[in-house]
mmCIF file of C-alpha atoms (C1' of nucleotides) in Angstrom:
data_model
loop_
_atom_site.group_PDB
_atom_site.id
_atom_site.type_symbol
_atom_site.label_atom_id
_atom_site.label_comp_id
_atom_site.label_asym_id
_atom_site.label_seq_id
_atom_site.Cartn_x
_atom_site.Cartn_y
_atom_site.Cartn_z
ATOM 1 C CA MET A 1 -0.059 0.044 -0.127
ATOM 2 C CA PRO A 2 1.251 3.604 -0.626
ATOM 3 C CA LEU A 3 1.781 5.715 2.352
ATOM 4 C CA PRO A 4 -0.541 7.598 4.306
ATOM 5 C CA ALA A 5 -1.428 10.660 2.488
ATOM 6 C CA SER A 6 0.896 13.352 3.793
ATOM 7 C CA PRO A 7 1.270 16.112 1.383
ATOM 8 C CA VAL A 8 4.939 17.017 2.510
ATOM 9 C CA LEU A 9 7.094 15.050 4.529
ATOM 10 C CA ASP A 10 10.501 16.641 5.547
ATOM 11 C CA SER A 11 13.736 15.190 5.727
ATOM 12 C CA ASP A 12 13.432 14.343 9.429
ATOM 13 C CA ASP A 13 10.405 12.059 8.460
ATOM 14 C CA LEU A 14 12.743 10.147 6.174
ATOM 15 C CA THR A 15 15.197 9.856 8.873
ATOM 16 C CA GLY A 16 12.670 8.212 11.133
ATOM 17 C CA LEU A 17 11.339 5.939 8.408
ATOM 18 C CA LEU A 18 14.734 4.663 7.774
ATOM 19 C CA HIS A 19 15.570 4.266 11.403
ATOM 20 C CA GLN A 20 12.394 2.279 11.785
ATOM 21 C CA ARG A 21 13.802 -0.186 9.219
ATOM 22 C CA GLY A 22 17.269 -0.531 10.769
ATOM 23 C CA GLN A 23 18.647 1.800 8.088
ATOM 24 C CA ARG A 24 20.932 4.760 8.116
ATOM 25 C CA ALA A 25 20.109 8.318 7.381
ATOM 26 C CA THR A 26 23.030 9.570 5.606
ATOM 27 C CA PRO A 27 23.547 12.917 4.349
ATOM 28 C CA GLN A 28 23.496 11.453 0.619
ATOM 29 C CA ARG A 29 19.840 10.180 1.225
ATOM 30 C CA LEU A 30 18.615 13.317 2.736
ATOM 31 C CA VAL A 31 19.935 15.517 0.021
ATOM 32 C CA ILE A 32 18.830 13.224 -2.864
ATOM 33 C CA LEU A 33 15.212 13.266 -1.504
ATOM 34 C CA ARG A 34 15.476 17.114 -1.025
ATOM 35 C CA GLU A 35 16.530 17.524 -4.568
ATOM 36 C CA LEU A 36 13.947 15.226 -6.154
ATOM 37 C CA ARG A 37 11.440 17.130 -4.181
ATOM 38 C CA ARG A 38 12.868 20.486 -5.067
ATOM 39 C CA ARG A 39 11.982 19.969 -8.886
ATOM 40 C CA GLU A 40 8.246 19.907 -9.222
ATOM 41 C CA ARG A 41 8.926 17.532 -12.056
ATOM 42 C CA HIS A 42 10.309 13.969 -13.004
ATOM 43 C CA ALA A 43 14.006 13.737 -13.183
ATOM 44 C CA THR A 44 16.596 11.233 -14.139
ATOM 45 C CA ALA A 45 18.980 9.600 -11.773
ATOM 46 C CA ASP A 46 21.784 11.474 -13.636
ATOM 47 C CA GLU A 47 20.074 14.934 -13.359
ATOM 48 C CA ILE A 48 19.513 14.260 -9.529
ATOM 49 C CA GLY A 49 23.231 13.234 -9.350
ATOM 50 C CA GLN A 50 24.520 16.519 -10.778
ATOM 51 C CA ALA A 51 22.227 18.436 -8.484
ATOM 52 C CA VAL A 52 23.151 16.536 -5.299
ATOM 53 C CA ARG A 53 26.870 17.008 -6.143
ATOM 54 C CA GLU A 54 26.499 20.686 -5.845
ATOM 55 C CA ALA A 55 25.579 20.424 -2.239
ATOM 56 C CA LEU A 56 27.538 17.138 -1.548
ATOM 57 C CA PRO A 57 30.425 16.624 -3.987
ATOM 58 C CA GLY A 58 31.571 13.322 -4.650
ATOM 59 C CA THR A 59 28.338 11.656 -4.310
ATOM 60 C CA SER A 60 28.468 8.793 -6.866
ATOM 61 C CA ILE A 61 25.945 7.476 -9.412
ATOM 62 C CA PRO A 62 25.450 4.255 -7.784
ATOM 63 C CA THR A 63 24.500 5.892 -4.715
ATOM 64 C CA VAL A 64 22.050 7.922 -6.453
ATOM 65 C CA TYR A 65 20.509 4.902 -8.109
ATOM 66 C CA ALA A 66 20.382 2.911 -4.970
ATOM 67 C CA THR A 67 18.777 5.830 -2.959
ATOM 68 C CA LEU A 68 16.173 6.532 -5.485
ATOM 69 C CA GLU A 69 15.095 2.987 -5.517
ATOM 70 C CA LEU A 70 15.020 2.932 -1.995
ATOM 71 C CA LEU A 71 12.749 6.000 -1.970
ATOM 72 C CA VAL A 72 10.490 4.142 -4.286
ATOM 73 C CA GLU A 73 10.368 1.443 -1.867
ATOM 74 C CA LEU A 74 9.491 3.724 1.022
ATOM 75 C CA GLY A 75 6.792 5.148 -1.104
ATOM 76 C CA LEU A 76 8.370 8.592 -1.265
ATOM 77 C CA ALA A 77 8.931 8.527 -4.902
ATOM 78 C CA ARG A 78 7.481 7.018 -8.190
ATOM 79 C CA ARG A 79 9.196 5.430 -11.050
ATOM 80 C CA VAL A 80 8.128 6.608 -14.444
ATOM 81 C CA GLY A 81 9.018 4.078 -17.144
ATOM 82 C CA ALA A 82 9.099 6.630 -20.011
ATOM 83 C CA GLY A 83 9.954 3.816 -22.298
ATOM 84 C CA SER A 84 12.381 5.746 -24.180
ATOM 85 C CA GLY A 85 15.833 6.588 -22.610
ATOM 86 C CA ALA A 86 16.401 6.709 -18.981
ATOM 87 C CA THR A 87 14.056 5.815 -16.184
ATOM 88 C CA LEU A 88 12.459 8.934 -14.562
ATOM 89 C CA TYR A 89 11.799 9.512 -10.764
ATOM 90 C CA ASP A 90 8.974 11.719 -9.516
ATOM 91 C CA ALA A 91 8.258 12.891 -5.937
ATOM 92 C CA ARG A 92 5.063 14.659 -6.792
ATOM 93 C CA THR A 93 2.323 13.452 -4.520
ATOM 94 C CA ALA A 94 -0.541 14.764 -6.406
ATOM 95 C CA PRO A 95 -2.242 12.132 -8.733
ATOM 96 C CA HIS A 96 -1.067 12.870 -12.324
ATOM 97 C CA GLN A 97 -0.024 10.767 -15.388
ATOM 98 C CA HIS A 98 2.522 11.147 -18.247
ATOM 99 C CA MET A 99 2.484 11.613 -21.858
ATOM 100 C CA VAL A 100 5.594 10.467 -23.914
ATOM 101 C CA CYS A 101 6.303 11.738 -27.267
ATOM 102 C CA ARG A 102 7.544 8.835 -29.423
ATOM 103 C CA ARG A 103 9.522 11.171 -31.619
ATOM 104 C CA CYS A 104 11.472 13.515 -29.306
ATOM 105 C CA GLY A 105 11.051 11.552 -26.127
ATOM 106 C CA ARG A 106 9.695 14.508 -24.169
ATOM 107 C CA VAL A 107 7.749 13.546 -21.170
ATOM 108 C CA ASP A 108 4.810 15.823 -19.952
ATOM 109 C CA ASP A 109 2.534 15.719 -16.971
ATOM 110 C CA LEU A 110 -1.141 15.539 -17.049
ATOM 111 C CA ASP A 111 -2.936 16.219 -13.988
ATOM 112 C CA GLY A 112 -5.877 14.021 -13.142
ATOM 113 C CA GLU A 113 -6.713 10.728 -11.686
ATOM 114 C CA VAL A 114 -7.553 7.305 -13.263
ATOM 115 C CA GLU A 115 -10.171 4.920 -11.982
ATOM 116 C CA THR A 116 -7.903 1.825 -11.244
ATOM 117 C CA GLY A 117 -9.898 0.232 -8.429
ATOM 118 C CA ALA A 118 -11.221 -2.717 -10.515
ATOM 119 C CA LEU A 119 -7.849 -3.340 -11.957
ATOM 120 C CA ARG A 120 -6.201 -3.331 -8.468
ATOM 121 C CA GLU A 121 -8.891 -5.723 -7.288
ATOM 122 C CA ALA A 122 -8.337 -8.136 -10.244
ATOM 123 C CA ALA A 123 -4.754 -8.145 -9.817
ATOM 124 C CA GLY A 124 -5.111 -8.701 -5.926
ATOM 125 C CA ALA A 125 -7.373 -11.667 -6.804
ATOM 126 C CA ASP A 126 -4.383 -13.093 -8.682
ATOM 127 C CA GLY A 127 -2.120 -12.843 -5.697
ATOM 128 C CA PHE A 128 -0.302 -9.800 -6.823
ATOM 129 C CA HIS A 129 0.470 -7.110 -4.358
ATOM 130 C CA VAL A 130 -0.062 -3.861 -6.000
ATOM 131 C CA GLU A 131 2.011 -1.054 -4.924
ATOM 132 C CA GLY A 132 1.517 1.458 -7.750
ATOM 133 C CA VAL A 133 -0.233 1.925 -11.133
ATOM 134 C CA GLU A 134 1.437 3.875 -13.825
ATOM 135 C CA VAL A 135 -0.394 5.365 -16.760
ATOM 136 C CA VAL A 136 1.678 6.356 -19.685
ATOM 137 C CA MET A 137 0.209 7.863 -22.767
ATOM 138 C CA SER A 138 2.253 7.721 -25.976
ATOM 139 C CA GLY A 139 2.015 9.327 -29.107
ATOM 140 C CA LEU A 140 3.171 12.768 -30.644
ATOM 141 C CA CYS A 141 3.514 15.990 -28.652
ATOM 142 C CA ALA A 142 2.036 19.124 -30.167
ATOM 143 C CA ASP A 143 5.404 20.173 -31.724
ATOM 144 C CA CYS A 144 6.236 16.866 -33.236
ATOM 145 C CA ALA A 145 2.591 16.258 -34.575
ATOM 146 C CA ARG A 146 2.967 19.634 -36.429
ATOM 147 C CA ARG A 147 6.406 18.860 -37.840
ATOM 148 C CA GLY A 148 5.091 15.536 -38.995
ATOM 149 C CA GLU A 149 2.462 17.224 -41.046
ATOM 150 C CA LYS A 150 4.798 19.373 -42.752
ATOM 151 C CA GLU A 151 7.292 16.436 -43.659
ATOM 152 C CA ARG A 152 4.309 14.455 -45.195
ATOM 153 C CA ALA A 153 3.289 17.599 -47.220
ATOM 154 C CA LEU A 154 6.795 18.051 -48.602
ATOM 155 C CA ARG A 155 7.048 14.490 -49.607
ATOM 156 C CA ARG A 156 4.204 14.892 -52.123
ATOM 157 C CA MET B 1 3.916 -26.498 -34.433
ATOM 158 C CA PRO B 2 1.539 -25.230 -37.125
ATOM 159 C CA LEU B 3 1.086 -21.537 -37.381
ATOM 160 C CA PRO B 4 -2.214 -20.441 -35.873
ATOM 161 C CA ALA B 5 -4.242 -18.465 -38.410
ATOM 162 C CA SER B 6 -3.782 -14.775 -37.425
ATOM 163 C CA PRO B 7 -7.077 -13.579 -35.721
ATOM 164 C CA VAL B 8 -7.026 -10.183 -37.311
ATOM 165 C CA LEU B 9 -4.674 -9.296 -39.833
ATOM 166 C CA ASP B 10 -2.544 -11.353 -41.995
ATOM 167 C CA SER B 11 0.905 -10.621 -43.438
ATOM 168 C CA ASP B 12 -0.644 -9.466 -46.827
ATOM 169 C CA ASP B 13 -2.119 -6.542 -44.889
ATOM 170 C CA LEU B 14 1.273 -5.613 -43.585
ATOM 171 C CA THR B 15 2.481 -5.561 -47.190
ATOM 172 C CA GLY B 16 -0.389 -3.345 -48.159
ATOM 173 C CA LEU B 17 0.190 -0.999 -45.255
ATOM 174 C CA LEU B 18 3.810 -0.644 -46.010
ATOM 175 C CA HIS B 19 3.307 0.000 -49.651
ATOM 176 C CA GLN B 20 0.887 2.726 -48.904
ATOM 177 C CA ARG B 21 3.561 4.346 -47.005
ATOM 178 C CA GLY B 22 6.055 3.865 -49.827
ATOM 179 C CA GLN B 23 7.856 1.352 -47.821
ATOM 180 C CA ARG B 24 9.023 -2.167 -48.568
ATOM 181 C CA ALA B 25 7.613 -5.493 -47.569
ATOM 182 C CA THR B 26 10.730 -7.554 -46.792
ATOM 183 C CA PRO B 27 10.743 -11.005 -45.504
ATOM 184 C CA GLN B 28 12.226 -9.871 -42.306
ATOM 185 C CA ARG B 29 9.270 -7.660 -41.635
ATOM 186 C CA LEU B 30 6.666 -10.204 -42.377
ATOM 187 C CA VAL B 31 8.395 -12.893 -40.385
ATOM 188 C CA ILE B 32 8.886 -10.637 -37.247
ATOM 189 C CA LEU B 33 5.300 -9.761 -37.311
ATOM 190 C CA ARG B 34 4.277 -13.346 -37.716
ATOM 191 C CA GLU B 35 6.589 -14.437 -34.828
ATOM 192 C CA LEU B 36 5.352 -11.841 -32.423
ATOM 193 C CA ARG B 37 1.959 -12.812 -33.344
ATOM 194 C CA ARG B 38 2.483 -16.408 -32.858
ATOM 195 C CA ARG B 39 3.341 -15.953 -29.217
ATOM 196 C CA GLU B 40 0.115 -14.959 -27.385
ATOM 197 C CA ARG B 41 2.298 -13.010 -24.949
ATOM 198 C CA HIS B 42 4.765 -10.125 -24.855
ATOM 199 C CA ALA B 43 8.343 -10.783 -25.977
ATOM 200 C CA THR B 44 11.550 -8.955 -25.912
ATOM 201 C CA ALA B 45 13.417 -7.944 -29.025
ATOM 202 C CA ASP B 46 15.964 -10.662 -28.388
ATOM 203 C CA GLU B 47 13.506 -13.368 -28.046
ATOM 204 C CA ILE B 48 11.937 -12.460 -31.294
ATOM 205 C CA GLY B 49 15.205 -12.187 -33.009
ATOM 206 C CA GLN B 50 16.182 -15.658 -31.919
ATOM 207 C CA ALA B 51 12.933 -17.191 -33.209
ATOM 208 C CA VAL B 52 12.974 -15.106 -36.457
ATOM 209 C CA ARG B 53 16.501 -16.546 -37.167
ATOM 210 C CA GLU B 54 15.100 -20.197 -37.271
ATOM 211 C CA ALA B 55 12.900 -19.125 -40.269
ATOM 212 C CA LEU B 56 15.329 -16.594 -41.509
ATOM 213 C CA PRO B 57 18.961 -17.087 -40.471
ATOM 214 C CA GLY B 58 21.149 -14.142 -40.398
ATOM 215 C CA THR B 59 18.360 -11.716 -39.431
ATOM 216 C CA SER B 60 20.119 -8.996 -37.391
ATOM 217 C CA ILE B 61 19.134 -7.536 -34.018
ATOM 218 C CA PRO B 62 19.115 -3.971 -35.431
ATOM 219 C CA THR B 63 16.677 -5.063 -37.958
ATOM 220 C CA VAL B 64 14.625 -6.621 -35.352
ATOM 221 C CA TYR B 65 14.553 -3.580 -33.231
ATOM 222 C CA ALA B 66 13.809 -1.206 -36.317
ATOM 223 C CA THR B 67 10.866 -3.567 -37.384
ATOM 224 C CA LEU B 68 9.404 -3.707 -34.012
ATOM 225 C CA GLU B 69 9.349 0.067 -33.611
ATOM 226 C CA LEU B 70 7.828 0.222 -37.080
ATOM 227 C CA LEU B 71 5.175 -2.105 -36.104
ATOM 228 C CA VAL B 72 4.224 -0.083 -33.228
ATOM 229 C CA GLU B 73 3.937 2.991 -35.415
ATOM 230 C CA LEU B 74 1.693 1.154 -37.681
ATOM 231 C CA GLY B 75 -0.585 0.274 -34.672
ATOM 232 C CA LEU B 76 0.292 -3.590 -35.073
ATOM 233 C CA ALA B 77 2.090 -3.863 -31.786
ATOM 234 C CA ARG B 78 2.405 -2.299 -28.332
ATOM 235 C CA ARG B 79 5.336 -1.464 -26.357
ATOM 236 C CA VAL B 80 5.395 -2.316 -22.871
ATOM 237 C CA GLY B 81 7.820 -0.439 -20.504
ATOM 238 C CA ALA B 82 8.296 -3.017 -17.934
ATOM 239 C CA GLY B 83 10.647 -0.763 -16.216
ATOM 240 C CA SER B 84 13.052 -3.360 -15.309
ATOM 241 C CA GLY B 85 15.127 -4.832 -17.932
ATOM 242 C CA ALA B 86 14.197 -5.044 -21.622
ATOM 243 C CA THR B 87 11.432 -3.282 -23.457
ATOM 244 C CA LEU B 88 8.572 -5.766 -24.259
ATOM 245 C CA TYR B 89 6.567 -5.816 -27.467
ATOM 246 C CA ASP B 90 3.158 -7.146 -27.623
ATOM 247 C CA ALA B 91 0.874 -8.000 -30.530
ATOM 248 C CA ARG B 92 -2.153 -8.969 -28.600
ATOM 249 C CA THR B 93 -5.283 -7.122 -29.716
ATOM 250 C CA ALA B 94 -7.445 -7.705 -26.836
ATOM 251 C CA PRO B 95 -7.434 -5.062 -24.136
ATOM 252 C CA HIS B 96 -5.143 -5.931 -21.402
ATOM 253 C CA GLN B 97 -2.733 -4.585 -18.903
ATOM 254 C CA HIS B 98 0.414 -5.574 -17.322
ATOM 255 C CA MET B 99 1.763 -6.327 -13.734
ATOM 256 C CA VAL B 100 5.296 -6.199 -13.167
ATOM 257 C CA CYS B 101 6.970 -7.661 -9.929
ATOM 258 C CA ARG B 102 9.643 -5.350 -8.712
ATOM 259 C CA ARG B 103 11.490 -8.059 -7.228
ATOM 260 C CA CYS B 104 11.870 -10.721 -9.843
ATOM 261 C CA GLY B 105 10.994 -8.771 -12.916
ATOM 262 C CA ARG B 106 8.254 -11.114 -13.958
ATOM 263 C CA VAL B 107 5.594 -9.502 -16.150
ATOM 264 C CA ASP B 108 1.932 -10.947 -16.155
ATOM 265 C CA ASP B 109 -1.026 -9.927 -18.082
ATOM 266 C CA LEU B 110 -4.269 -9.047 -16.705
ATOM 267 C CA ASP B 111 -7.303 -9.010 -18.941
ATOM 268 C CA GLY B 112 -9.487 -5.865 -18.793
ATOM 269 C CA GLU B 113 -10.033 -2.507 -19.947
ATOM 270 C CA VAL B 114 -9.373 0.788 -18.197
ATOM 271 C CA GLU B 115 -11.513 3.896 -18.751
ATOM 272 C CA THR B 116 -8.941 6.294 -20.264
ATOM 273 C CA GLY B 117 -11.419 8.545 -22.257
ATOM 274 C CA ALA B 118 -11.259 11.448 -19.977
ATOM 275 C CA LEU B 119 -7.521 11.139 -19.892
ATOM 276 C CA ARG B 120 -7.160 11.021 -23.811
ATOM 277 C CA GLU B 121 -9.399 14.006 -24.047
ATOM 278 C CA ALA B 122 -7.301 16.068 -21.471
ATOM 279 C CA ALA B 123 -4.163 15.221 -23.393
ATOM 280 C CA GLY B 124 -5.778 15.934 -26.787
ATOM 281 C CA ALA B 125 -6.860 19.529 -25.409
ATOM 282 C CA ASP B 126 -3.108 19.791 -24.814
ATOM 283 C CA GLY B 127 -2.374 19.289 -28.327
ATOM 284 C CA PHE B 128 -0.871 15.805 -27.716
ATOM 285 C CA HIS B 129 -1.885 13.065 -30.241
ATOM 286 C CA VAL B 130 -2.417 10.048 -28.264
ATOM 287 C CA GLU B 131 -1.569 6.788 -29.925
ATOM 288 C CA GLY B 132 -1.817 4.378 -27.077
ATOM 289 C CA VAL B 133 -2.328 4.188 -23.390
ATOM 290 C CA GLU B 134 -0.299 1.882 -21.291
ATOM 291 C CA VAL B 135 -1.239 0.909 -17.787
ATOM 292 C CA VAL B 136 1.457 -0.816 -15.775
ATOM 293 C CA MET B 137 0.815 -2.047 -12.101
ATOM 294 C CA SER B 138 4.023 -2.553 -10.194
ATOM 295 C CA GLY B 139 4.474 -4.511 -6.876
ATOM 296 C CA LEU B 140 5.086 -8.026 -5.799
ATOM 297 C CA CYS B 141 3.973 -11.113 -7.545
ATOM 298 C CA ALA B 142 2.367 -13.796 -5.423
ATOM 299 C CA ASP B 143 5.621 -15.895 -5.123
ATOM 300 C CA CYS B 144 7.849 -12.825 -4.103
ATOM 301 C CA ALA B 145 5.268 -11.462 -1.698
ATOM 302 C CA ARG B 146 5.377 -15.039 0.006
ATOM 303 C CA ARG B 147 9.064 -14.859 -0.042
ATOM 304 C CA GLY B 148 9.145 -11.573 1.599
ATOM 305 C CA GLU B 149 6.997 -12.556 4.346
ATOM 306 C CA LYS B 150 9.270 -15.479 5.305
ATOM 307 C CA GLU B 151 12.577 -13.243 5.142
ATOM 308 C CA ARG B 152 10.917 -10.723 7.454
ATOM 309 C CA ALA B 153 9.927 -13.363 9.836
ATOM 310 C CA LEU B 154 13.372 -14.700 9.988
ATOM 311 C CA ARG B 155 14.975 -11.386 10.760
ATOM 312 C CA ARG B 156 12.948 -11.076 13.845
ATOM 313 C "C1'" DA C 1 17.739 1.897 -61.725
ATOM 314 C "C1'" DT C 2 16.361 3.891 -57.429
ATOM 315 C "C1'" DT C 3 16.654 4.055 -52.820
ATOM 316 C "C1'" DG C 4 14.879 1.776 -48.805
ATOM 317 C "C1'" DG C 5 16.550 -1.979 -45.894
ATOM 318 C "C1'" DT C 6 19.793 -4.895 -44.053
ATOM 319 C "C1'" DG C 7 23.789 -7.086 -41.572
ATOM 320 C "C1'" DC C 8 28.026 -6.097 -39.240
ATOM 321 C "C1'" DA C 9 30.719 -4.188 -35.797
ATOM 322 C "C1'" DA C 10 31.387 -0.763 -32.815
ATOM 323 C "C1'" DA C 11 29.584 2.875 -29.989
ATOM 324 C "C1'" DT C 12 26.607 4.591 -26.550
ATOM 325 C "C1'" DC C 13 23.894 5.011 -22.933
ATOM 326 C "C1'" DC C 14 21.780 3.386 -18.650
ATOM 327 C "C1'" DT C 15 22.346 0.752 -14.665
ATOM 328 C "C1'" DT C 16 24.456 -2.675 -11.642
ATOM 329 C "C1'" DT C 17 28.297 -5.237 -9.195
ATOM 330 C "C1'" DG C 18 32.363 -6.148 -6.539
ATOM 331 C "C1'" DC C 19 35.197 -4.486 -3.104
ATOM 332 C "C1'" DA C 20 38.035 -1.729 -0.032
ATOM 333 C "C1'" DA C 21 37.329 2.411 2.706
ATOM 334 C "C1'" DT C 22 34.305 4.978 5.711
ATOM 335 C "C1'" DA C 23 30.982 6.739 8.761
ATOM 336 C "C1'" DG C 24 26.231 6.121 11.146
ATOM 337 C "C1'" DC C 25 24.374 3.907 14.973
ATOM 338 C "C1'" DG D 1 32.808 -1.494 17.336
ATOM 339 C "C1'" DC D 2 29.673 -3.349 14.364
ATOM 340 C "C1'" DT D 3 28.007 -3.303 9.821
ATOM 341 C "C1'" DA D 4 25.264 -0.448 6.508
ATOM 342 C "C1'" DT D 5 26.666 2.648 3.027
ATOM 343 C "C1'" DT D 6 29.625 4.882 0.139
ATOM 344 C "C1'" DG D 7 32.917 5.679 -3.969
ATOM 345 C "C1'" DC D 8 35.445 3.940 -7.538
ATOM 346 C "C1'" DA D 9 36.194 1.386 -11.367
ATOM 347 C "C1'" DA D 10 34.739 -1.726 -14.143
ATOM 348 C "C1'" DA D 11 31.049 -5.000 -15.925
ATOM 349 C "C1'" DG D 12 26.885 -5.815 -18.093
ATOM 350 C "C1'" DG D 13 22.733 -5.174 -20.858
ATOM 351 C "C1'" DA D 14 19.793 -3.172 -24.081
ATOM 352 C "C1'" DT D 15 19.493 -0.164 -27.957
ATOM 353 C "C1'" DT D 16 21.257 2.548 -31.636
ATOM 354 C "C1'" DT D 17 24.652 4.275 -35.079
ATOM 355 C "C1'" DG D 18 27.562 4.440 -39.263
ATOM 356 C "C1'" DC D 19 28.394 2.488 -43.443
ATOM 357 C "C1'" DA D 20 28.863 -0.657 -47.292
ATOM 358 C "C1'" DC D 21 26.179 -3.947 -49.669
ATOM 359 C "C1'" DC D 22 21.866 -5.816 -51.280
ATOM 360 C "C1'" DA D 23 17.197 -6.394 -52.803
ATOM 361 C "C1'" DA D 24 12.154 -4.662 -53.337
ATOM 362 C "C1'" DT D 25 9.858 -1.888 -56.374
#
DNA sequence: ATTGGTGCAAATCCTTTGCAATAGC
DNA sequence: GCTATTGCAAAGGATTTGCACCAAT
């Protein structure tokens, strides 16, 4: 189950959460969460790594990956399988979905909730423990659709 | 094993579709589609490549990737961003969703449709041309959930 | 005859692993 | 002090590119 709805959870809460599990609250972990939250947008591990290094030089990429994965497990972040390119991580709590352009790879947000109750139930009946549901729309973003039209026109 | 008759569109239709776009109906393309359809399940590019090579030795991996991507563009296949590991391709036409186990990476199907009309409309209003909607549930499969319980019990 | 497709090899990109050193608890 | 976590370097996988050759139209 995702975690209790708490719109914003500060770093101290992360510390507590980790301690409960017998894990350590390292500066890297705190800063990574902070950086992920600072952006009101999804980010790649690499982007987060660069940002974190400004506050905490030397922070390594393996650490960033491990921590992001840990945050997902703790319910503090979502993974977004954009399909093309790198995995995205997102700390936004408000329900929202993603649109991925298959031409330029851009990923945009779309606010709104999707009714997944029936789906979750069906999965549960199969013994699957649902932790999250990702809805990704693929297609062409406005820019690429426009460009596509042009190209088709030229070809004639 | 004899080839099951394709439920929807046979290879000749692919030929026509390609010609309409000024593209060529190569044996590789026809066999790749046939192999993807033969499996009533999602498959990786590599799996398809191996199967195709039995009928058409020498078929290369870049060709398999390019063709699968082409089939997606033609609407004859779906991409499933399983998140962990390789991208999956699926030629099943019936509406169904996917469950990905975050522990063992297994991907299972779940039949059923999800109401995405409102979402598509909202995306369209943003100028985005929706081609497909992918719903992926993540969590633990029955096996891994059971194993997880055990491990937690042992730790105490 | 054109020119779109293919195969090959190599490159690129993302992510994970192994292991010694470090630092929370 | 114990051991989880880190950084480093390197490995590992998946997917893409560049280019010369081939084949569908």
